[in-house]
Structures are given as structure tokens and as C-alpha cells.
PDB file of C-alpha atoms in Angstrom:
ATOM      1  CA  UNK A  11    -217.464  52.851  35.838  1.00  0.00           C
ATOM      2  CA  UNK A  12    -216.794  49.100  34.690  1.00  0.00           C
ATOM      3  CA  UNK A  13    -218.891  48.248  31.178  1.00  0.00           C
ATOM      4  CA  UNK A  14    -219.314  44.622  33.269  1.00  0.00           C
ATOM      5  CA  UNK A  15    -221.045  45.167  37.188  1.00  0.00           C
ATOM      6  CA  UNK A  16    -220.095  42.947  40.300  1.00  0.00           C
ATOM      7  CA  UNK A  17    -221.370  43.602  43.248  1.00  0.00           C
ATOM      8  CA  UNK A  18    -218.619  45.285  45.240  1.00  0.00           C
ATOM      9  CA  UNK A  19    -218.374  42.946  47.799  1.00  0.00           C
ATOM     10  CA  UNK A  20    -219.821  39.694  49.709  1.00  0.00           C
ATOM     11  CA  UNK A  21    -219.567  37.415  52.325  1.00  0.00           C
ATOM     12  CA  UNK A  22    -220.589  34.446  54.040  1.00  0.00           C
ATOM     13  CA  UNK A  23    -219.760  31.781  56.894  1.00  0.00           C
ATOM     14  CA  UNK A  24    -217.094  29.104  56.101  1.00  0.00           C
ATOM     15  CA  UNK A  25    -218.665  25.865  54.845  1.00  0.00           C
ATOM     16  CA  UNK A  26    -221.300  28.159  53.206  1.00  0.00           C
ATOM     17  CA  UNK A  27    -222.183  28.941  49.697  1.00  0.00           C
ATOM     18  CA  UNK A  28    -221.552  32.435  47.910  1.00  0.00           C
ATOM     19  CA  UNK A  29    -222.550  33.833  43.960  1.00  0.00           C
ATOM     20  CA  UNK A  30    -220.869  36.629  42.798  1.00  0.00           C
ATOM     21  CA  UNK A  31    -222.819  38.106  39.625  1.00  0.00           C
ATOM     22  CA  UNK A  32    -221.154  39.953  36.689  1.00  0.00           C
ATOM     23  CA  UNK A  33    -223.807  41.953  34.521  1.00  0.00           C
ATOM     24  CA  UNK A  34    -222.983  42.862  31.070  1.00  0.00           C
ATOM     25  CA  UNK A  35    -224.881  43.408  27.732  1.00  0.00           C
ATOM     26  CA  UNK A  36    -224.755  41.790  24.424  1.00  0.00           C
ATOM     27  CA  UNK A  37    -221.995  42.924  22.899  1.00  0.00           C
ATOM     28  CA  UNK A  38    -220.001  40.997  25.729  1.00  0.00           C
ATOM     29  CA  UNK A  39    -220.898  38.445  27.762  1.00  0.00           C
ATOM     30  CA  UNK A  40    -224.451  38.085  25.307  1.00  0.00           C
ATOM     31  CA  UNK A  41    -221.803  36.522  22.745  1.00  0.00           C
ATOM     32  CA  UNK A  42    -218.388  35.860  24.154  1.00  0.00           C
ATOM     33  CA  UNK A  43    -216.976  33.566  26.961  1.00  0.00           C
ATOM     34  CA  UNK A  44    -216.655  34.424  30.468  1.00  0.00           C
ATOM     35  CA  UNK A  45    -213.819  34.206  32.469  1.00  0.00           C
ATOM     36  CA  UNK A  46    -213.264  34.747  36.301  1.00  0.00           C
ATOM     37  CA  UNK A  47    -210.002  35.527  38.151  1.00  0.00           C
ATOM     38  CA  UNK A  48    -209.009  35.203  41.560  1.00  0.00           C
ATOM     39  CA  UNK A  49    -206.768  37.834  43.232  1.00  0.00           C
ATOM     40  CA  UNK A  50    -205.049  37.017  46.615  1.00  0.00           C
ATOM     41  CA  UNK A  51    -204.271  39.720  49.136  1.00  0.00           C
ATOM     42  CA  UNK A  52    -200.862  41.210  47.445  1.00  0.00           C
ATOM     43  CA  UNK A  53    -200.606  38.958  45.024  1.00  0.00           C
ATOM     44  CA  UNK A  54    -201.313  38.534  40.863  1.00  0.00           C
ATOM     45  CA  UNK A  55    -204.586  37.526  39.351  1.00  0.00           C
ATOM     46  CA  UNK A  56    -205.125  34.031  38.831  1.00  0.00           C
ATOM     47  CA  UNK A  57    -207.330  32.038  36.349  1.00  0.00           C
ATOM     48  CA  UNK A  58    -210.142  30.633  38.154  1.00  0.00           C
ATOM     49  CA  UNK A  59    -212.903  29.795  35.376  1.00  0.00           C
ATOM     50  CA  UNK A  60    -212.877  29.791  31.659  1.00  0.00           C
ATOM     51  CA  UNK A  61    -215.055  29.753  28.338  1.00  0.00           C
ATOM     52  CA  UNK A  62    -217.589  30.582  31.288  1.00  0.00           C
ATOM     53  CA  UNK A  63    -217.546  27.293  33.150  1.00  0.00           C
ATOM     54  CA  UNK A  64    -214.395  25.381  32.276  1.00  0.00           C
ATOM     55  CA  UNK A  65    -212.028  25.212  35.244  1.00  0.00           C
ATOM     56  CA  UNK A  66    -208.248  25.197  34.627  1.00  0.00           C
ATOM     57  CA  UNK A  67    -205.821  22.617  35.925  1.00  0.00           C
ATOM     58  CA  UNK A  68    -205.656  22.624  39.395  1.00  0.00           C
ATOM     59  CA  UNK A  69    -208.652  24.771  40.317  1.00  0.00           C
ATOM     60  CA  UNK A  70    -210.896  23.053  42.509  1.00  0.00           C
ATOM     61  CA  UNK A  71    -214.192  21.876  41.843  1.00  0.00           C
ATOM     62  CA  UNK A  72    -215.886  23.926  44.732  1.00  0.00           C
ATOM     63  CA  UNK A  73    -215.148  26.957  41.959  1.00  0.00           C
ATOM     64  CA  UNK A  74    -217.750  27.137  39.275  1.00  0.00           C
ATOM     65  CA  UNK A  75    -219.258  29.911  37.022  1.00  0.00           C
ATOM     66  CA  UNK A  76    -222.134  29.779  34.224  1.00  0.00           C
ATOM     67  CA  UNK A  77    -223.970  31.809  31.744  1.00  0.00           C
ATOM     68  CA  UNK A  78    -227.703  33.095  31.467  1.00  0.00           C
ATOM     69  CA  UNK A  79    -228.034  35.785  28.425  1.00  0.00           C
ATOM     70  CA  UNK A  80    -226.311  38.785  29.230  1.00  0.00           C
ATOM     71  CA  UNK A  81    -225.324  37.625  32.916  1.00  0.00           C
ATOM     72  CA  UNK A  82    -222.353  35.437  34.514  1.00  0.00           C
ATOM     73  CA  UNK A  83    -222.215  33.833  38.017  1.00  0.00           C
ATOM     74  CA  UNK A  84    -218.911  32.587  39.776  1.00  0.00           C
ATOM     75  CA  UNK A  85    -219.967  30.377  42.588  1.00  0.00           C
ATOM     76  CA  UNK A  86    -217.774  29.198  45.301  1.00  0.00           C
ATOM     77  CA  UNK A  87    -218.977  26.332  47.780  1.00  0.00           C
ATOM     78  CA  UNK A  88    -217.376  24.914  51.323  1.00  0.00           C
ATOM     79  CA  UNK A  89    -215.827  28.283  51.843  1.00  0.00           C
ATOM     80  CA  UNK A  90    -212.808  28.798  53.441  1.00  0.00           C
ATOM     81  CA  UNK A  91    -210.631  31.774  55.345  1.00  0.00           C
ATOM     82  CA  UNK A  92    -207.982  31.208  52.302  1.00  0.00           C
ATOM     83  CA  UNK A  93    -210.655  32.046  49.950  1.00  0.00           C
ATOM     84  CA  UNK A  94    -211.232  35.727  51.120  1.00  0.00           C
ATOM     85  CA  UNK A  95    -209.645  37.533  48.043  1.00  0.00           C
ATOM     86  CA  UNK A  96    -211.188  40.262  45.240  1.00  0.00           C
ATOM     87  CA  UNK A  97    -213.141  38.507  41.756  1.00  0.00           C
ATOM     88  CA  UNK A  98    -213.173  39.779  38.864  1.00  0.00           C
ATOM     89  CA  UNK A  99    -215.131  38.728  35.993  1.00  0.00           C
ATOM     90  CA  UNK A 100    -213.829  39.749  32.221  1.00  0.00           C
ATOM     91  CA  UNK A 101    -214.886  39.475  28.753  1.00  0.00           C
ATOM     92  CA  UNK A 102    -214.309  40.314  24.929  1.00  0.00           C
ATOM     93  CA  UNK A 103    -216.473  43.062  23.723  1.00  0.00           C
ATOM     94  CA  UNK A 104    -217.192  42.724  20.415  1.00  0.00           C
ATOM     95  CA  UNK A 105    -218.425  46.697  20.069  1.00  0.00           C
ATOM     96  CA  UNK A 106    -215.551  47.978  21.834  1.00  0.00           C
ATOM     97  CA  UNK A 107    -213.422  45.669  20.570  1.00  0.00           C
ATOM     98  CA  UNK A 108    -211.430  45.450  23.720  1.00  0.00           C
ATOM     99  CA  UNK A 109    -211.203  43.275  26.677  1.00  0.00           C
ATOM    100  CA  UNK A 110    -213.397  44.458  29.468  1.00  0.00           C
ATOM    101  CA  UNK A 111    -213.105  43.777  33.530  1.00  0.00           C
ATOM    102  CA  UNK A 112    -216.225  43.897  36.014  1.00  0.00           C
ATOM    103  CA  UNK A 113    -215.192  45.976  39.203  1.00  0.00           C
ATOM    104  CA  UNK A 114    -214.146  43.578  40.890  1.00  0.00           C
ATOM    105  CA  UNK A 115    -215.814  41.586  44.334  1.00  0.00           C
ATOM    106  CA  UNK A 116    -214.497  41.707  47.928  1.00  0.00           C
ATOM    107  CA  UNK A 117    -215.327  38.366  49.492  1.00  0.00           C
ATOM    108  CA  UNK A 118    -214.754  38.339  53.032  1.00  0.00           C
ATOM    109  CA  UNK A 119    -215.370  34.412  54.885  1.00  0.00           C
ATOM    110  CA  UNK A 120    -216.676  35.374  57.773  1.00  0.00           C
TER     111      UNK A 120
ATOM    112  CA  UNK B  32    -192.685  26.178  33.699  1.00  0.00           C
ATOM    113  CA  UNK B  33    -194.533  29.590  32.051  1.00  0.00           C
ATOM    114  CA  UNK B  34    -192.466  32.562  33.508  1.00  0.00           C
ATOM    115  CA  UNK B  35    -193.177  36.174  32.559  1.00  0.00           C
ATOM    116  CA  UNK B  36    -191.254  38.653  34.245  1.00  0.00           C
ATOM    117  CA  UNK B  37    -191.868  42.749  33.655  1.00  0.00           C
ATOM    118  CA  UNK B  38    -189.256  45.456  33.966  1.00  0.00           C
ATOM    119  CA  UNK B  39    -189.145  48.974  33.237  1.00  0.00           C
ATOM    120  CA  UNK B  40    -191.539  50.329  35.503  1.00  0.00           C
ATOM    121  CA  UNK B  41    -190.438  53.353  37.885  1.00  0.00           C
ATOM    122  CA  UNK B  42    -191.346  56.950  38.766  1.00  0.00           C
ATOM    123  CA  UNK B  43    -191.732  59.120  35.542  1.00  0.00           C
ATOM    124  CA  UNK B  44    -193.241  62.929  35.317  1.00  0.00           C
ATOM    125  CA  UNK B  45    -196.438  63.867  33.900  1.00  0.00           C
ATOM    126  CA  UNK B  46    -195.865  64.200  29.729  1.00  0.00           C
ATOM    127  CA  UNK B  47    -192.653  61.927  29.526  1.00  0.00           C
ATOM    128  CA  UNK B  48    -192.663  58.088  28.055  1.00  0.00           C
ATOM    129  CA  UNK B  49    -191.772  54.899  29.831  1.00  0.00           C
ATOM    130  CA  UNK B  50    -190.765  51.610  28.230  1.00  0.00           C
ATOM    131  CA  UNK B  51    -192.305  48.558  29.858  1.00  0.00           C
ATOM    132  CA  UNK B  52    -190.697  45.166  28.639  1.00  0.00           C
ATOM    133  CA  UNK B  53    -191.597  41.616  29.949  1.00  0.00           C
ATOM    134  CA  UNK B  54    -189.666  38.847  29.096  1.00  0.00           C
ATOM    135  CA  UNK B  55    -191.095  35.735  28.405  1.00  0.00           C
ATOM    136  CA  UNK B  56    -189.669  31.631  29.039  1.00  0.00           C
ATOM    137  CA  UNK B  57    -191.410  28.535  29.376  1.00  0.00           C
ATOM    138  CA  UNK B  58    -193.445  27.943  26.405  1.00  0.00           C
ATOM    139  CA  UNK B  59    -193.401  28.833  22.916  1.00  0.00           C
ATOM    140  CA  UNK B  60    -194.037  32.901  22.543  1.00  0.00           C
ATOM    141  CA  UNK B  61    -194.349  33.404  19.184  1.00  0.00           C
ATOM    142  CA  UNK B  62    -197.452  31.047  19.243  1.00  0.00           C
ATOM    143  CA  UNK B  63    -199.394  33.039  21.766  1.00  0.00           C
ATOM    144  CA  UNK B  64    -201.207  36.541  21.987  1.00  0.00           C
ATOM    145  CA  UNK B  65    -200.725  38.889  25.154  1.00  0.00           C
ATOM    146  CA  UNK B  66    -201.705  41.111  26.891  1.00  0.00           C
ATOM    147  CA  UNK B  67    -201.008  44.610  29.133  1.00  0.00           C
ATOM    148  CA  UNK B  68    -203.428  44.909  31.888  1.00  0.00           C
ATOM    149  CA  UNK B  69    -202.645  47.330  34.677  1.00  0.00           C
ATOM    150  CA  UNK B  70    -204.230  47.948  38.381  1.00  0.00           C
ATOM    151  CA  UNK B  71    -203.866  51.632  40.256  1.00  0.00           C
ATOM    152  CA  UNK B  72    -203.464  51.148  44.127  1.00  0.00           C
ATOM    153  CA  UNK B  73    -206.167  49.686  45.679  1.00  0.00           C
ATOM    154  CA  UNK B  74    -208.452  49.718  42.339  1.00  0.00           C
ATOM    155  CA  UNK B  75    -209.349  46.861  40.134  1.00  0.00           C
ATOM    156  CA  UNK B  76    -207.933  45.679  37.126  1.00  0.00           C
ATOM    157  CA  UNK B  77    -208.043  47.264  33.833  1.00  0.00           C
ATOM    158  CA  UNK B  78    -206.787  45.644  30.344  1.00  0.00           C
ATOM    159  CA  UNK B  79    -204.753  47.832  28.391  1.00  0.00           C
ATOM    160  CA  UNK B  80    -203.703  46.276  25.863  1.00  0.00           C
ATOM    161  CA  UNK B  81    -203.306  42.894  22.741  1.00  0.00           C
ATOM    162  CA  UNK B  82    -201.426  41.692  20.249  1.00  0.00           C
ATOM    163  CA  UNK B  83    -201.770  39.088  18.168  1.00  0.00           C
ATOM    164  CA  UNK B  84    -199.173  36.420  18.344  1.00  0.00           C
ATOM    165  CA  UNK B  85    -197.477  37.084  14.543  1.00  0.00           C
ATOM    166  CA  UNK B  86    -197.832  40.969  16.536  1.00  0.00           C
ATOM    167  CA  UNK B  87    -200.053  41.999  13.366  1.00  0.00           C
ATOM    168  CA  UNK B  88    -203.143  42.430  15.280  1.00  0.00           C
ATOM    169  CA  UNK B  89    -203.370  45.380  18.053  1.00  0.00           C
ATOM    170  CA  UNK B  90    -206.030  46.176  20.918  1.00  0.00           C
ATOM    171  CA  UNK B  91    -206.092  49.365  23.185  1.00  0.00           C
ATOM    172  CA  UNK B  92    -208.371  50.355  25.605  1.00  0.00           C
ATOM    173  CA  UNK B  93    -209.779  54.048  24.851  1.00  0.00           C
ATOM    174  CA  UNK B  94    -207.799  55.203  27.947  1.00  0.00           C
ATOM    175  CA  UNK B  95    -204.709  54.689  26.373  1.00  0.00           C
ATOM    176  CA  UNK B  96    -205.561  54.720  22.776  1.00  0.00           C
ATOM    177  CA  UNK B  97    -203.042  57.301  20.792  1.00  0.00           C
ATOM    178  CA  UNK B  98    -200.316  57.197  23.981  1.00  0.00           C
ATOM    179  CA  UNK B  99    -199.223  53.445  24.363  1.00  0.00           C
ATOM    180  CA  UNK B 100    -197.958  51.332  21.708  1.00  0.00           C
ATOM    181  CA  UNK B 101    -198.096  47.365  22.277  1.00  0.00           C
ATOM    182  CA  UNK B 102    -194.776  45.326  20.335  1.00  0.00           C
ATOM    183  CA  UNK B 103    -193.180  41.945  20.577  1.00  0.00           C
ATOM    184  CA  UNK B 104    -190.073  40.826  19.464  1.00  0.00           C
ATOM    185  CA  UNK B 105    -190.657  36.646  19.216  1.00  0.00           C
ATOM    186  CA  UNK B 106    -186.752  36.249  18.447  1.00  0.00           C
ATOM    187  CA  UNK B 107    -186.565  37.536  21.999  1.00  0.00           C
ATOM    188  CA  UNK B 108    -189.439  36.247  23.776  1.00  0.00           C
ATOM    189  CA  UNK B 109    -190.323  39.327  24.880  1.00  0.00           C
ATOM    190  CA  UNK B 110    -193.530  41.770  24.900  1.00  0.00           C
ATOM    191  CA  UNK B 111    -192.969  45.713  24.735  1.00  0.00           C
ATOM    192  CA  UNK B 112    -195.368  48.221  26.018  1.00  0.00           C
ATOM    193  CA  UNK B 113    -194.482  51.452  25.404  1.00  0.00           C
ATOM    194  CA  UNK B 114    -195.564  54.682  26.955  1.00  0.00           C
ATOM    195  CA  UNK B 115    -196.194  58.336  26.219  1.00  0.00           C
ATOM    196  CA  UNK B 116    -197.753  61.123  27.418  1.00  0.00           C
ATOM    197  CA  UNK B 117    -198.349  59.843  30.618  1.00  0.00           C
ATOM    198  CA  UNK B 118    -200.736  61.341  33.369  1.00  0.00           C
ATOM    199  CA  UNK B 119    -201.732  61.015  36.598  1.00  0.00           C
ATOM    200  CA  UNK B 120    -203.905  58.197  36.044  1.00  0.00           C
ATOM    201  CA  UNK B 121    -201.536  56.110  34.533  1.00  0.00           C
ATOM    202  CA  UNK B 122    -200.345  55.182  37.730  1.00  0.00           C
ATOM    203  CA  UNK B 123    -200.196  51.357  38.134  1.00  0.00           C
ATOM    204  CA  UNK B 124    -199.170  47.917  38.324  1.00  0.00           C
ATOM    205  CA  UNK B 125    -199.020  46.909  34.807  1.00  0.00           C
ATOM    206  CA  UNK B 126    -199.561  42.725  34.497  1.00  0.00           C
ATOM    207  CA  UNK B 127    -198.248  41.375  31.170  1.00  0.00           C
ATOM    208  CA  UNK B 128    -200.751  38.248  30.443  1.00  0.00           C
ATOM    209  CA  UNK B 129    -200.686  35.135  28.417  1.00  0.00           C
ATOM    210  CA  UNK B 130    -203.671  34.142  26.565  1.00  0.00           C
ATOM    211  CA  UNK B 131    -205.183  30.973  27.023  1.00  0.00           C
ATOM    212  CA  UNK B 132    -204.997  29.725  23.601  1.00  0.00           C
ATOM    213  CA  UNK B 133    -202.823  29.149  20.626  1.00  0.00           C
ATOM    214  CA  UNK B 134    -202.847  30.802  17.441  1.00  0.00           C
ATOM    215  CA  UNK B 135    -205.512  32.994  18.071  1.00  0.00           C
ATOM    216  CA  UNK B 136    -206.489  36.897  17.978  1.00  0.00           C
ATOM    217  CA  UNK B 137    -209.350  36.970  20.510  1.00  0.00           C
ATOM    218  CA  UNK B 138    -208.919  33.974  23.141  1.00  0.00           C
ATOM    219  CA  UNK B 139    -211.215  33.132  26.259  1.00  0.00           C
ATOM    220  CA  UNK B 140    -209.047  33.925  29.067  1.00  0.00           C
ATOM    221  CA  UNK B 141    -205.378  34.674  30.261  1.00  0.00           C
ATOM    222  CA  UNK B 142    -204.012  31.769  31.833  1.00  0.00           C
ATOM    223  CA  UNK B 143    -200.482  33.475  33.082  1.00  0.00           C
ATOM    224  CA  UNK B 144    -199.901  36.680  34.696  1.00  0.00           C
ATOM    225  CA  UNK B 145    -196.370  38.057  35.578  1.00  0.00           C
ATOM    226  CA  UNK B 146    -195.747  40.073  39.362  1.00  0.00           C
ATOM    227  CA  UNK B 147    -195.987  43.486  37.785  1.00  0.00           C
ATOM    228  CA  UNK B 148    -194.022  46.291  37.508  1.00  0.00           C
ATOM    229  CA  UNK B 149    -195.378  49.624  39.079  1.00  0.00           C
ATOM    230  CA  UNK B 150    -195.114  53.258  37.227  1.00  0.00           C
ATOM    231  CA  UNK B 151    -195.771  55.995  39.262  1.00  0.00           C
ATOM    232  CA  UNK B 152    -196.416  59.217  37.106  1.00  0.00           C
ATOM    233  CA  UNK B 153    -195.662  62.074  39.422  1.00  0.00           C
ATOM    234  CA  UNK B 154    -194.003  65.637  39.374  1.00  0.00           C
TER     235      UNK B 154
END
């Protein structure tokens, strides 16, 4: 299994609110940045949040993630159908010295 | 634009090696570390593989640790993953990746991702 933990999937009405969660320990997200990634159906990853809450060029500001110890939290208001894609968290970890994913969310808008 | 484009991918048997090349444009290479990060079908993503962006600094994942080799060639603008002993398991999309930053070993993020090329290790 993953060395970061995500909830396999979520979901929630359009217009709503959703957190997805990434769990980790110290040796990770304790001491390096977070980012999150947005997949499409069929289609590559794409950079959705960096250095845990920075969002790149382009992303909208109903993405947002943040940091609480060993714990990250990508949240996503005024959902929409064209949101409904797999998250994935991922981090440096210092121990493994390696770049680590989190399993990965299903979010489906209902 | 950024443009990263694999090749090399294909069906290979169990034990042989596979060269995966991806071919960079769009921004200055040899300032930038990347990345291998692959996806089986219908699993999530895994990184594979770093190098640094002077290609003297090298990161594997345990799974592949001893059987893939990262390289870049910056007169070329392009990043190498090579592949041997391959199994089963191997089987993926492999995603070459930009990092974020500049002239760093250990960045924050990958900003670019190419389409993928899939290896299928099968007999």
C-alpha cells in the first residue's frame, strides 16, 4: 500500500464543498511540501496545488490545499460535473529518499 | 510552450530491457530535474524515478532499484529511462515529469507531464 493514505473515493452535489485528506508521517509531509494533482478521465496528471497551498497559473481559486503536522487537505468548492476526476496527493520523503504518491481519490459530482 | 513527448514504450517479455526516451522542447532542460513516474491500468500513480538537472544526482523507487537506470543527455534535450529485467508488474504508462523549480535536486512539485508511453511486459 501507498506510504501517503487518501481516502479512495468521495463525492458530493454540484455547488457543494468536498476535502480529500492525504495522511502521511514525518519523514514526509511532517517536513516537506505538499503537492496535489488532478487526473482527468484518460488523460495526464495535472498540477493542481503546490508547496502545499500555492496554486499554479491558471488553477482556479475554488482549488485549495493546506497543512496540519503530518496531514494534507485538498479542498475543492462550487463543484462541478467537469471536476469528477482521481487526486492524488505526493511528497518528498526524506527517509526513503524518494518521491511518494497517496492512492489516489475518486471524486464523483453527484 | 513546455512539450515533453515519450517514446520507446511497447510489448517486451518478462527478463528483457526496454529503452524509454522523452524528448524535451520549450524551456531550458539542462536547468531542470525530472522525473519517471509510471501508472499500471486502472491503478494510481507511482514515481519511479530523478535526476538532478547537471544528471549527477539519482532517485529510484525500491521497486525498481538495481533494474532501471535514469540518464539525460542536455545537448539533446532529452531524458532516458532505461529498463531491465522487467516483470509483470512493470506494466505501465510511464509519465516523464518536469520539476517545478530550477536548479534544484529535491523540488516541490512537477509542473509538466508528457502523454505517456505504455510497456506491456508479457510472454
Amino acid at each position: 500500500q501507498s506510504v501517503l493514505t487518501q481516502p479512495p473515493s468521495v463525492s458530493a452535489a454540484p455547488g457543494q464543498k468536498v476535502t480529500i485528506s492525504c495522511s502521511g508521517s514525518s519523514s514526509n509531509i511532517g517536513n516537506n511540501y505538499v503537492s496535489w494533482y488532478q487526473q482527468l478521465p484518460a488523460t495526464t496528471p495535472k498540477l493542481l496545488i503546490c508547496e502545499n497551498n500555492k496554486r499554479p497559473s491558471g488553477i482556479p481559486d475554488r482549488f485549495s490545499g493546506s497543512t496540519s503536522g503530518t496531514s494534507a487537505t485538498l479542498g475543492i468548492t462550487g463543484l462541478q460535473t467537469g471536476d469528477e476526476a482521481d487526486y492524488y496527493c505526493a511528497t518528498w520523503d526524506s527517509r526513503l529518499n524518494a518521491w511518494v504518491f497517496g492512492g489516489g481519490t475518486k471524486l464523483t459530482v453527484l | 510552450q513546455v512539450q515533453l513527448v515519450e517514446s520507446g514504450g511497447g510489448v517486451v517479455q518478462p527478463g528483457r530491457s526496454l529503452r524509454l526516451s522523452c524528448a524535451a522542447s520549450g524551456f531550458t532542460f539542462s536547468s531542470y530535474a525530472m522525473h519517471w513516474v509510471r501508472q499500471a491500468p486502472g491503478k494510481g500513480l507511482e514515481w519511479v524515478a530523478l535526476i538532478s538537472y547537471d544528471g549527477t544526482n539519482k532517485f529510484y523507487a525500491d521497486s525498481v532499484k538495481g533494474r532501471f537506470t535514469i540518464s539525460r543527455d542536455n545537448s539533446k534535450n532529452t531524458l532516458y529511462l532505461q529498463m531491465n529485467s522487467l516483470r509483470a508488474e512493470d506494466t505501465a504508462v510511464y509519465y516523464c515529469a518536469r520539476d517545478r523549480k530550477i536548479l534544484v535536486v529535491i523540488t516541490d512539485s512537477f509542473d509538466y507531464w508528457g502523454q505517456g508511453t505504455l510497456v506491456t511486459v508479457s510472454s
